[in-house]
Every structure is written in structure tokens, then in C-alpha cells.
Short mmCIF file of C-alpha atoms and ligand atoms in Angstrom, two decimals:
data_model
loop_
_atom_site.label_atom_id
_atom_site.label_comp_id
_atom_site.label_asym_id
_atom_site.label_seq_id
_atom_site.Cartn_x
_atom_site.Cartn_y
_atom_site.Cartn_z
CA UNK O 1 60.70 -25.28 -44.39
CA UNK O 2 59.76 -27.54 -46.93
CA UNK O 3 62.76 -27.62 -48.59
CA UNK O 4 64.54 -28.54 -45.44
CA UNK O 5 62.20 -31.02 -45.20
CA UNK O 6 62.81 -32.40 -48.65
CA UNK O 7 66.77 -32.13 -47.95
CA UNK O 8 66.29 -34.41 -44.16
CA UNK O 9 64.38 -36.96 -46.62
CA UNK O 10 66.80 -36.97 -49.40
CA UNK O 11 69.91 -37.39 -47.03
CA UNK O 12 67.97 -40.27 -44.38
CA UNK O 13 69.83 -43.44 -43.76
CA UNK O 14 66.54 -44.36 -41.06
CA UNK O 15 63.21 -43.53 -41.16
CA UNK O 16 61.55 -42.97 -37.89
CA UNK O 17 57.89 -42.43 -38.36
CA UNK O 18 55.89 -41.43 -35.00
CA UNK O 19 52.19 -41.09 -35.64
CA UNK O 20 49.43 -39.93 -33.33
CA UNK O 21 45.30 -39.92 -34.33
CA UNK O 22 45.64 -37.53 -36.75
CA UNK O 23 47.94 -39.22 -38.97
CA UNK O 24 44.18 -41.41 -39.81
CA UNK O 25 42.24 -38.43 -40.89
CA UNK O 26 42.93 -38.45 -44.11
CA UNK O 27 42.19 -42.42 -43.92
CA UNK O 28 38.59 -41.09 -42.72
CA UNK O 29 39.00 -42.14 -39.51
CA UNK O 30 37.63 -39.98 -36.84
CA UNK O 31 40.39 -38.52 -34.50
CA UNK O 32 38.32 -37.91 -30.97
CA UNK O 33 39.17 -34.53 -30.74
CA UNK O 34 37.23 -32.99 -27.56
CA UNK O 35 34.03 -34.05 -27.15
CA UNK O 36 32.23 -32.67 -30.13
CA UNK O 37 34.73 -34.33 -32.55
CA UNK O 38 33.80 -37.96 -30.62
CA UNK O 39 29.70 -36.70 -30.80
CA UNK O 40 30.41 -36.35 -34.58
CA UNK O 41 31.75 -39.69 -34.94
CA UNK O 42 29.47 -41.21 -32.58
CA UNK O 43 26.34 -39.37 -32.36
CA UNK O 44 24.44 -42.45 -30.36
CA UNK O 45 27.01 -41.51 -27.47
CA UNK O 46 25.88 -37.91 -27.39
CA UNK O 47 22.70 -38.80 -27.00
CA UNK O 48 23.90 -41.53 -23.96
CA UNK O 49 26.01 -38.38 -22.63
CA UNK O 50 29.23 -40.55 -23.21
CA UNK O 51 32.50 -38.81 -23.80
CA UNK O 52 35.41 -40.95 -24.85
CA UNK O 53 37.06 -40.86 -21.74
CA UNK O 54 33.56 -42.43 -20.38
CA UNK O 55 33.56 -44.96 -23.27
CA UNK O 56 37.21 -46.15 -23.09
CA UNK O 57 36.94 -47.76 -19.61
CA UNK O 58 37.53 -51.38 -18.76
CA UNK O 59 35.03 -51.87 -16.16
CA UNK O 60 32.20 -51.77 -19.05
CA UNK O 61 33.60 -55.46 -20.09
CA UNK O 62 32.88 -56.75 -16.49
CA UNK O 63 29.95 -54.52 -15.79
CA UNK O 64 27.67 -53.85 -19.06
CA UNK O 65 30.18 -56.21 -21.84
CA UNK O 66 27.56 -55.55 -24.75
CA UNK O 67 28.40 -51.17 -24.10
CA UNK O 68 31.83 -52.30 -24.00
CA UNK O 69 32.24 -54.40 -26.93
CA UNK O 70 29.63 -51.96 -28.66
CA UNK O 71 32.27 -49.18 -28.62
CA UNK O 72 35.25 -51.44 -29.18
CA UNK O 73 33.56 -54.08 -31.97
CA UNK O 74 32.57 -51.07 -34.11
CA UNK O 75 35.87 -49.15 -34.28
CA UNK O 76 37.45 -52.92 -34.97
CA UNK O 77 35.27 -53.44 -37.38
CA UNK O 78 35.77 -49.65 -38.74
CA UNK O 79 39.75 -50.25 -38.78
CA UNK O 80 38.88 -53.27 -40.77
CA UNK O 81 37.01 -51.86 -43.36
CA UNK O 82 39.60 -48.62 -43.75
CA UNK O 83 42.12 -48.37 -45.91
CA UNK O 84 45.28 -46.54 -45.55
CA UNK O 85 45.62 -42.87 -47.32
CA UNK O 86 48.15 -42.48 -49.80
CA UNK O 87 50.71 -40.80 -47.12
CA UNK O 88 51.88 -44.19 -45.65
CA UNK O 89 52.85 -45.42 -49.08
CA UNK O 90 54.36 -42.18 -49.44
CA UNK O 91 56.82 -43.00 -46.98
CA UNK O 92 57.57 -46.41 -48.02
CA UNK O 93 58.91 -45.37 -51.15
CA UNK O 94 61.33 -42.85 -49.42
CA UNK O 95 62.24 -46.29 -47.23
CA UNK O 96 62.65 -48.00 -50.30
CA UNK O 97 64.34 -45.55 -52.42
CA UNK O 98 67.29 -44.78 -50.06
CA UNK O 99 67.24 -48.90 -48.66
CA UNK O 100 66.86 -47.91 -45.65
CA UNK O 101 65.54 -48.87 -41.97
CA UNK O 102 62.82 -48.01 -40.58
CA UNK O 103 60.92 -48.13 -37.60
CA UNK O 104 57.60 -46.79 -36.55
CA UNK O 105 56.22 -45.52 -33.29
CA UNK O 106 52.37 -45.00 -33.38
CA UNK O 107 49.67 -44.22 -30.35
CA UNK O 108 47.05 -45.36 -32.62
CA UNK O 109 46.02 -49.17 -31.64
CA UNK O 110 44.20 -49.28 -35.63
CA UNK O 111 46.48 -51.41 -36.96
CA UNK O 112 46.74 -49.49 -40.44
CA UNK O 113 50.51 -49.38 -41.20
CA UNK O 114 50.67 -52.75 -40.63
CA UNK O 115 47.62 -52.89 -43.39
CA UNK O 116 49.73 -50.27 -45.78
CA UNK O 117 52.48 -52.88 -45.58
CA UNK O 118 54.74 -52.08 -42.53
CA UNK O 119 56.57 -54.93 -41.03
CA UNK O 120 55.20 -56.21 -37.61
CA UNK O 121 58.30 -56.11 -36.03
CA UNK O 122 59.18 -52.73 -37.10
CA UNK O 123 55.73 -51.34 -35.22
CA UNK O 124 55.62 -50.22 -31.48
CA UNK O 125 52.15 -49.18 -30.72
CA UNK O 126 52.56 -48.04 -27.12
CA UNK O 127 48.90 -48.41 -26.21
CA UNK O 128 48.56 -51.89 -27.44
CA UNK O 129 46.20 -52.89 -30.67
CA UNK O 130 42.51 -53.73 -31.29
CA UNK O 131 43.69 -56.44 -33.53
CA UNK O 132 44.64 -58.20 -30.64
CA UNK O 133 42.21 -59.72 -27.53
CA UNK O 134 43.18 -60.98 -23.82
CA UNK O 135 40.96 -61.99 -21.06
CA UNK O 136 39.30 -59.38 -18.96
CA UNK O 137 40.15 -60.67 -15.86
CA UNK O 138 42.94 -61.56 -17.11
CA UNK O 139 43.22 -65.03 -16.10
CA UNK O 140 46.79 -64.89 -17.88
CA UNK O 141 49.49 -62.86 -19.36
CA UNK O 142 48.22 -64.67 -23.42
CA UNK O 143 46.92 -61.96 -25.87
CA UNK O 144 45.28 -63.63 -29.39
CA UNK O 145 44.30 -62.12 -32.49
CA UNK O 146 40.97 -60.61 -32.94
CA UNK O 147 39.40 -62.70 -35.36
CA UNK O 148 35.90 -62.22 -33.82
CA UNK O 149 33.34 -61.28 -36.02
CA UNK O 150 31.35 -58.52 -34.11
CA UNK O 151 27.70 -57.29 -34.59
CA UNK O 152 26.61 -54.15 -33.48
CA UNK O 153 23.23 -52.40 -33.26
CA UNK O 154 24.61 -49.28 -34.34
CA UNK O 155 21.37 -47.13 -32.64
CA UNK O 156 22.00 -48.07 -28.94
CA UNK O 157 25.97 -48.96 -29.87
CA UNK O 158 25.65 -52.34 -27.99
CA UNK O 159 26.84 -55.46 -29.01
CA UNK O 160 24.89 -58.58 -29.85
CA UNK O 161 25.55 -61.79 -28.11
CA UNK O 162 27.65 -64.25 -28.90
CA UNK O 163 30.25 -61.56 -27.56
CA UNK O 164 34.20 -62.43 -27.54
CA UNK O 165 35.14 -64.79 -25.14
CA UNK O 166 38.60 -65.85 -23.17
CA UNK O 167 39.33 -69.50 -24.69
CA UNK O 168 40.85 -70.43 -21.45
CA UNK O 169 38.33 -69.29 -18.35
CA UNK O 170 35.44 -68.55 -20.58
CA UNK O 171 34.79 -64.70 -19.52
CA UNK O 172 34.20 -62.36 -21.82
CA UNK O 173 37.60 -60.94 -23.20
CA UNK O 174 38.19 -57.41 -24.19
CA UNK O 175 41.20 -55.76 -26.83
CA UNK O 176 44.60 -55.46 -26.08
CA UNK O 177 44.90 -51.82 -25.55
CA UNK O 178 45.81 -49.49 -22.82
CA UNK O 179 41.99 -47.77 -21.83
CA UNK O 180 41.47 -44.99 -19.01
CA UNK O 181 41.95 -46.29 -15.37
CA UNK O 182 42.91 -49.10 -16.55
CA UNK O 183 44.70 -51.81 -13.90
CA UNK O 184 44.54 -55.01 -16.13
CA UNK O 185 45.85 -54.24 -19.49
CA UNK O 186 48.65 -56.71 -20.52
CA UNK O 187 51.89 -54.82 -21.70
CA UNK O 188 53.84 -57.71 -22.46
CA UNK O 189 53.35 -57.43 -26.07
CA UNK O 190 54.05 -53.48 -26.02
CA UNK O 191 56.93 -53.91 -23.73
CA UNK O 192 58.48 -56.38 -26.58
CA UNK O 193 58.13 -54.13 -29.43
CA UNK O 194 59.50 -51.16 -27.01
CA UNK O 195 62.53 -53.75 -26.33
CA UNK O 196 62.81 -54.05 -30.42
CA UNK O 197 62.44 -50.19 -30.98
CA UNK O 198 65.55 -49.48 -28.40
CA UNK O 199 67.18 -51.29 -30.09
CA UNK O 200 66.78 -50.19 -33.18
CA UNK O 201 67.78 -46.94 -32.05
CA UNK O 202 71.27 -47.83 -30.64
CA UNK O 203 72.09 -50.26 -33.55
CA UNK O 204 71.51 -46.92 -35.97
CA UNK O 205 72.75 -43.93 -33.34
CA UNK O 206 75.33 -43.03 -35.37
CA UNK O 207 73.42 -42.75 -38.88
CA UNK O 208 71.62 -39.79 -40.34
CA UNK O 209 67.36 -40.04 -39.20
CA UNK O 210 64.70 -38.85 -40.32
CA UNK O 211 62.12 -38.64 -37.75
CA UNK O 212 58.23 -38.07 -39.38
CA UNK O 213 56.06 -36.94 -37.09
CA UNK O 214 52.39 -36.90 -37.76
CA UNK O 215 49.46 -35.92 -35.94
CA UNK O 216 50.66 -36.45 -32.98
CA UNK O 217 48.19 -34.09 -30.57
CA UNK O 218 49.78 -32.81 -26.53
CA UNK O 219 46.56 -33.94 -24.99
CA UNK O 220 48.74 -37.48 -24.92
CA UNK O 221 52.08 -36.41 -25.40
CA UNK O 222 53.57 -39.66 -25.91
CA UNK O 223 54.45 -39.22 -29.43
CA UNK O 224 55.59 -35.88 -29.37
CA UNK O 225 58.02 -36.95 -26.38
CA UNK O 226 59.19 -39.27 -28.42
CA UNK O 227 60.09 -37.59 -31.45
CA UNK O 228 61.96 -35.00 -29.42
CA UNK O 229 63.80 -37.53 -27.40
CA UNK O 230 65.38 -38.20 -30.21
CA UNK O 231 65.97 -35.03 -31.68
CA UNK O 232 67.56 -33.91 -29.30
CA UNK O 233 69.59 -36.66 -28.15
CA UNK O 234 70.86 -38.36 -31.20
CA UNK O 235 73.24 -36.64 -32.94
CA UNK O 236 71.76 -36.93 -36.72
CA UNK O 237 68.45 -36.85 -35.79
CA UNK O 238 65.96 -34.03 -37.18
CA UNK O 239 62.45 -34.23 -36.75
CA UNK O 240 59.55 -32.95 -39.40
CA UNK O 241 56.63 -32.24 -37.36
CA UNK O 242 53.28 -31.93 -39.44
CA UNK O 243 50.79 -31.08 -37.97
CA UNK O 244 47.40 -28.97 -38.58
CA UNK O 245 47.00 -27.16 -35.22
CA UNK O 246 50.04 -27.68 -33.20
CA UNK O 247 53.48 -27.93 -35.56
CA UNK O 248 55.56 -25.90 -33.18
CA UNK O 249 59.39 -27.32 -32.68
CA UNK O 250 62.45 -25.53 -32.02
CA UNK O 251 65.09 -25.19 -34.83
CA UNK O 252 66.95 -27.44 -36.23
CA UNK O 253 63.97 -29.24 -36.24
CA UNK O 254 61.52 -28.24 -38.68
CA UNK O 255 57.49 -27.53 -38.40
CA UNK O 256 54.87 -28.01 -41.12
CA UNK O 257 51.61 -26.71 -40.09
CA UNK O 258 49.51 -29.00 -42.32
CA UNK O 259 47.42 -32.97 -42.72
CA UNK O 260 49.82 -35.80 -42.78
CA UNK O 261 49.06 -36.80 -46.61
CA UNK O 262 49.28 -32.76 -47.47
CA UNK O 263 53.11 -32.59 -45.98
CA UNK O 264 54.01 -35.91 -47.05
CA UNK O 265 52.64 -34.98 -50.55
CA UNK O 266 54.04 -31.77 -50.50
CA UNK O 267 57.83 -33.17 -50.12
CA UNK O 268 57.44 -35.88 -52.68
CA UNK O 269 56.88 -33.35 -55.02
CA UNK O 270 60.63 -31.71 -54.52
CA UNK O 271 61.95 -35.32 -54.16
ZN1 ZN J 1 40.43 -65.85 -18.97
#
């Protein structure tokens, strides 16, 4: 398998790189996985009896906006402070190497391949970004950068005041990203890099992709639907799939059971 992986690299024209939570791992970023894996990361929620699914709602900005922005201000300011594993410069360099196009697809709303280097408008984050903010209301379609400097008290995970505001109506604002049962997220950003990303995809049909696929879990299947969209619609396409738990994939396409820096490692080394 891994030389079939090494061989998809070697020959790529395009790069397609589709990354679920699991691709940050080996950044030290917690993945969420069940409930215990979001008690590890976030033991003051345990204690609360929050699971993520409780956390990630968008009624806590109206209703309790310190819980809110406790949750979301500390993984912004976590995402801030992280830096990219090795793996996404890994995959660069194959970009590089055989000049290339790329394009990647993530779930993740961290912002780190922009950080390793990634062009912004080669980046489709389907469920929006932390990096950017729009009114909770929303009193508009704007989003704005988060350049809020957030404070949390990491015992009780709540937020101290002066929280993030909306510049135009004054309420408090809340990130750009797609939460659970959520009615007033603001696509239009997503829906511009999906517009770029399609594309991409029929200006490069014809040419020999790679498509990367890491950590990408089918609790949200968005990722993996992706990748095999592709694999099995485009004619040149073969997907790698690495992942620790769940690297199934029918032939051609080609499963490594393994971390994202541990695969991408492993098929430098025949490169
Ligand atoms: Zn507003």
C-alpha cells in the first residue's frame, strides 16, 4: 500500500488534500472524539455535564454569551498558539516539487493550513472558521476577522467582559462557523470558497490527482464524501486515506491505517 501510495504522489499533477479533526492531533490539538475525548480536553465541562454537542450551540451567545465565548475564545486562542505538525509541510513540498495545484478541503474551522502556509484561496473549510466573527443576530450578511483578544477563566470556562461585539448593531457577535442547530450561521463566505473549489476541479478534470485524505472521522462524513466523490468520478483521481481507526476504501483507492504525520512521513521516505 505504501508504495502505491508513494507511486499516486510521484505521478500527481493536483494535490487534493481533504482533512477532518484528526489531521490536528499530531499538532496537539484535541480531536472531540465521544465524550470522554472532549472531558479530556475540557475537564471543566465534565464537571458542568457539557458534551460538545451541548457546547457548540448558538443560543449560548444570546442566552449565557460569557459560556459561549468561554468555549469558543479558548479554542481561538488555542488555534492561535498551535503550530502546524510537520505533515502539512510535508505536503507542500510534494506541491512544490512536481509544480503543481493544489486545493484543500478541510472540516476543521482552526485555521492551521492557512498558518503552515496554504493559500487562502486554495482553502474551503465547509463549516466556516474561528478566525472569522459575524453578528449573532445577524443584523447582516458581513463576517470580520477575529482580532479580539479573549480572556478566559479557564476553571468555570466563561469569558470575561469586554466580550466581542458586532461593530454595526452592537450585540455581542459570535465565530463564523457552522454550530449544532444552528439557523443563523452566514455561508456566504463558505459558499465562495465552495464556488472556487468547483472550479478548481473542472479546470483540472482531466489531470492525474492525488487526493490526501486525513483524519477525516464518519461521525461527519463530509470529508470522506468528498474524497470519494472524486474518486470515483474523476477519471485520474485516487484517493490515500490515512487514517488510525477507520482507513477502509475500496480498491483502486488505497487505505493507510495510521496518524496523518506517520503516513505522510512514511511516503516521503520512498519519495
Ligand atoms: Zn449586528
Amino acid at each position: 500500500m505504501l508504495e502505491l501510495a508513494a507511486g499516486v504522489v510521484r505521478d500527481a499533477d493536483v494535490f487534493i488534500i481533504t482533512a477532518g479533526a484528526g489531521m490536528g492531533v499530531d499538532s496537539g490539538l484535541p480531536d472531540f472524539r465521544g465524550d470522554q475525548g472532549f472531558w479530556k480536553a475540557y475537564p471543566a465541562y465534565a464537571r458542568l455535564g457539557f458534551s460538545f454537542v451541548d457546547c457548540a450551540n448558538p443560543q449560548h451567545f444570546s442566552d449565557d454569551p460569557s459560556f459561549g465565548w468561554g468555549f469558543y475564545g479558548h479554542r481561538t486562542n488555542l488555534y492561535r498558539d498551535t503550530v502546524p505538525h510537520e505533515g502539512f509541510h510535508i505536503i507542500r513540498k510534494w506541491i512544490e516539487r512536481s509544480r503543481g495545484e493544489y486545493f484543500v478541503v478541510t472540516s476543521n474551522v482552526d485555521g492551521q493550513f492557512q498558518k503552515a502556509g496554504y493559500a487562502d484561496d486554495r482553502i474551503l473549510e465547509v463549516h466556516g472558521s474561528i478566525h472569522w466573527l459575524q453578528c449573532q443576530t445577524p443584523c447582516s450578511s458581513t463576517v470580520w476577522r477575529n482580532d479580539e483578544a479573549i480572556r478566559i477563566d479557564e476553571t468555570t470556562m466563561r469569558a470575561r467582559h469586554p466580550l466581542p461585539r458586532c461593530p454595526d448593531c452592537g450585540e455581542v457577535s459570535r465565530p463564523n462557523i457552522l454550530m449544532f442547530g444552528d439557523w443563523s450561521w452566514l455561508p456566504d463566505r463558505t459558499r465562495t470558497q465552495e464556488h472556487a473549489f468547483d472550479q478548481f476541479l473542472a479546470n483540472n478534470a482531466d489531470r492525474r490527482i492525488a487526493v490526501i485524505e486525513m483524519g477525516a472521522g464518519s461521525a461527519i462524513p463530509t470529508i470522506r464524501a468528498t474524497s470519494e466523490r472524486i474518486g470515483w468520478n474523476v477519471e485520474h483521481a485516487t484517493v490515500i486515506r490515512i487514517n488510525p481507526c477507520e482507513s477502509e476504501i475500496k480498491a483502486p483507492h488505497i487505505s493507510m491505517p495510521c496518524g496523518a504525520l506517520e503516513g505522510l512521513q512514511n511516503i516521503d521516505a520512498l519519495l
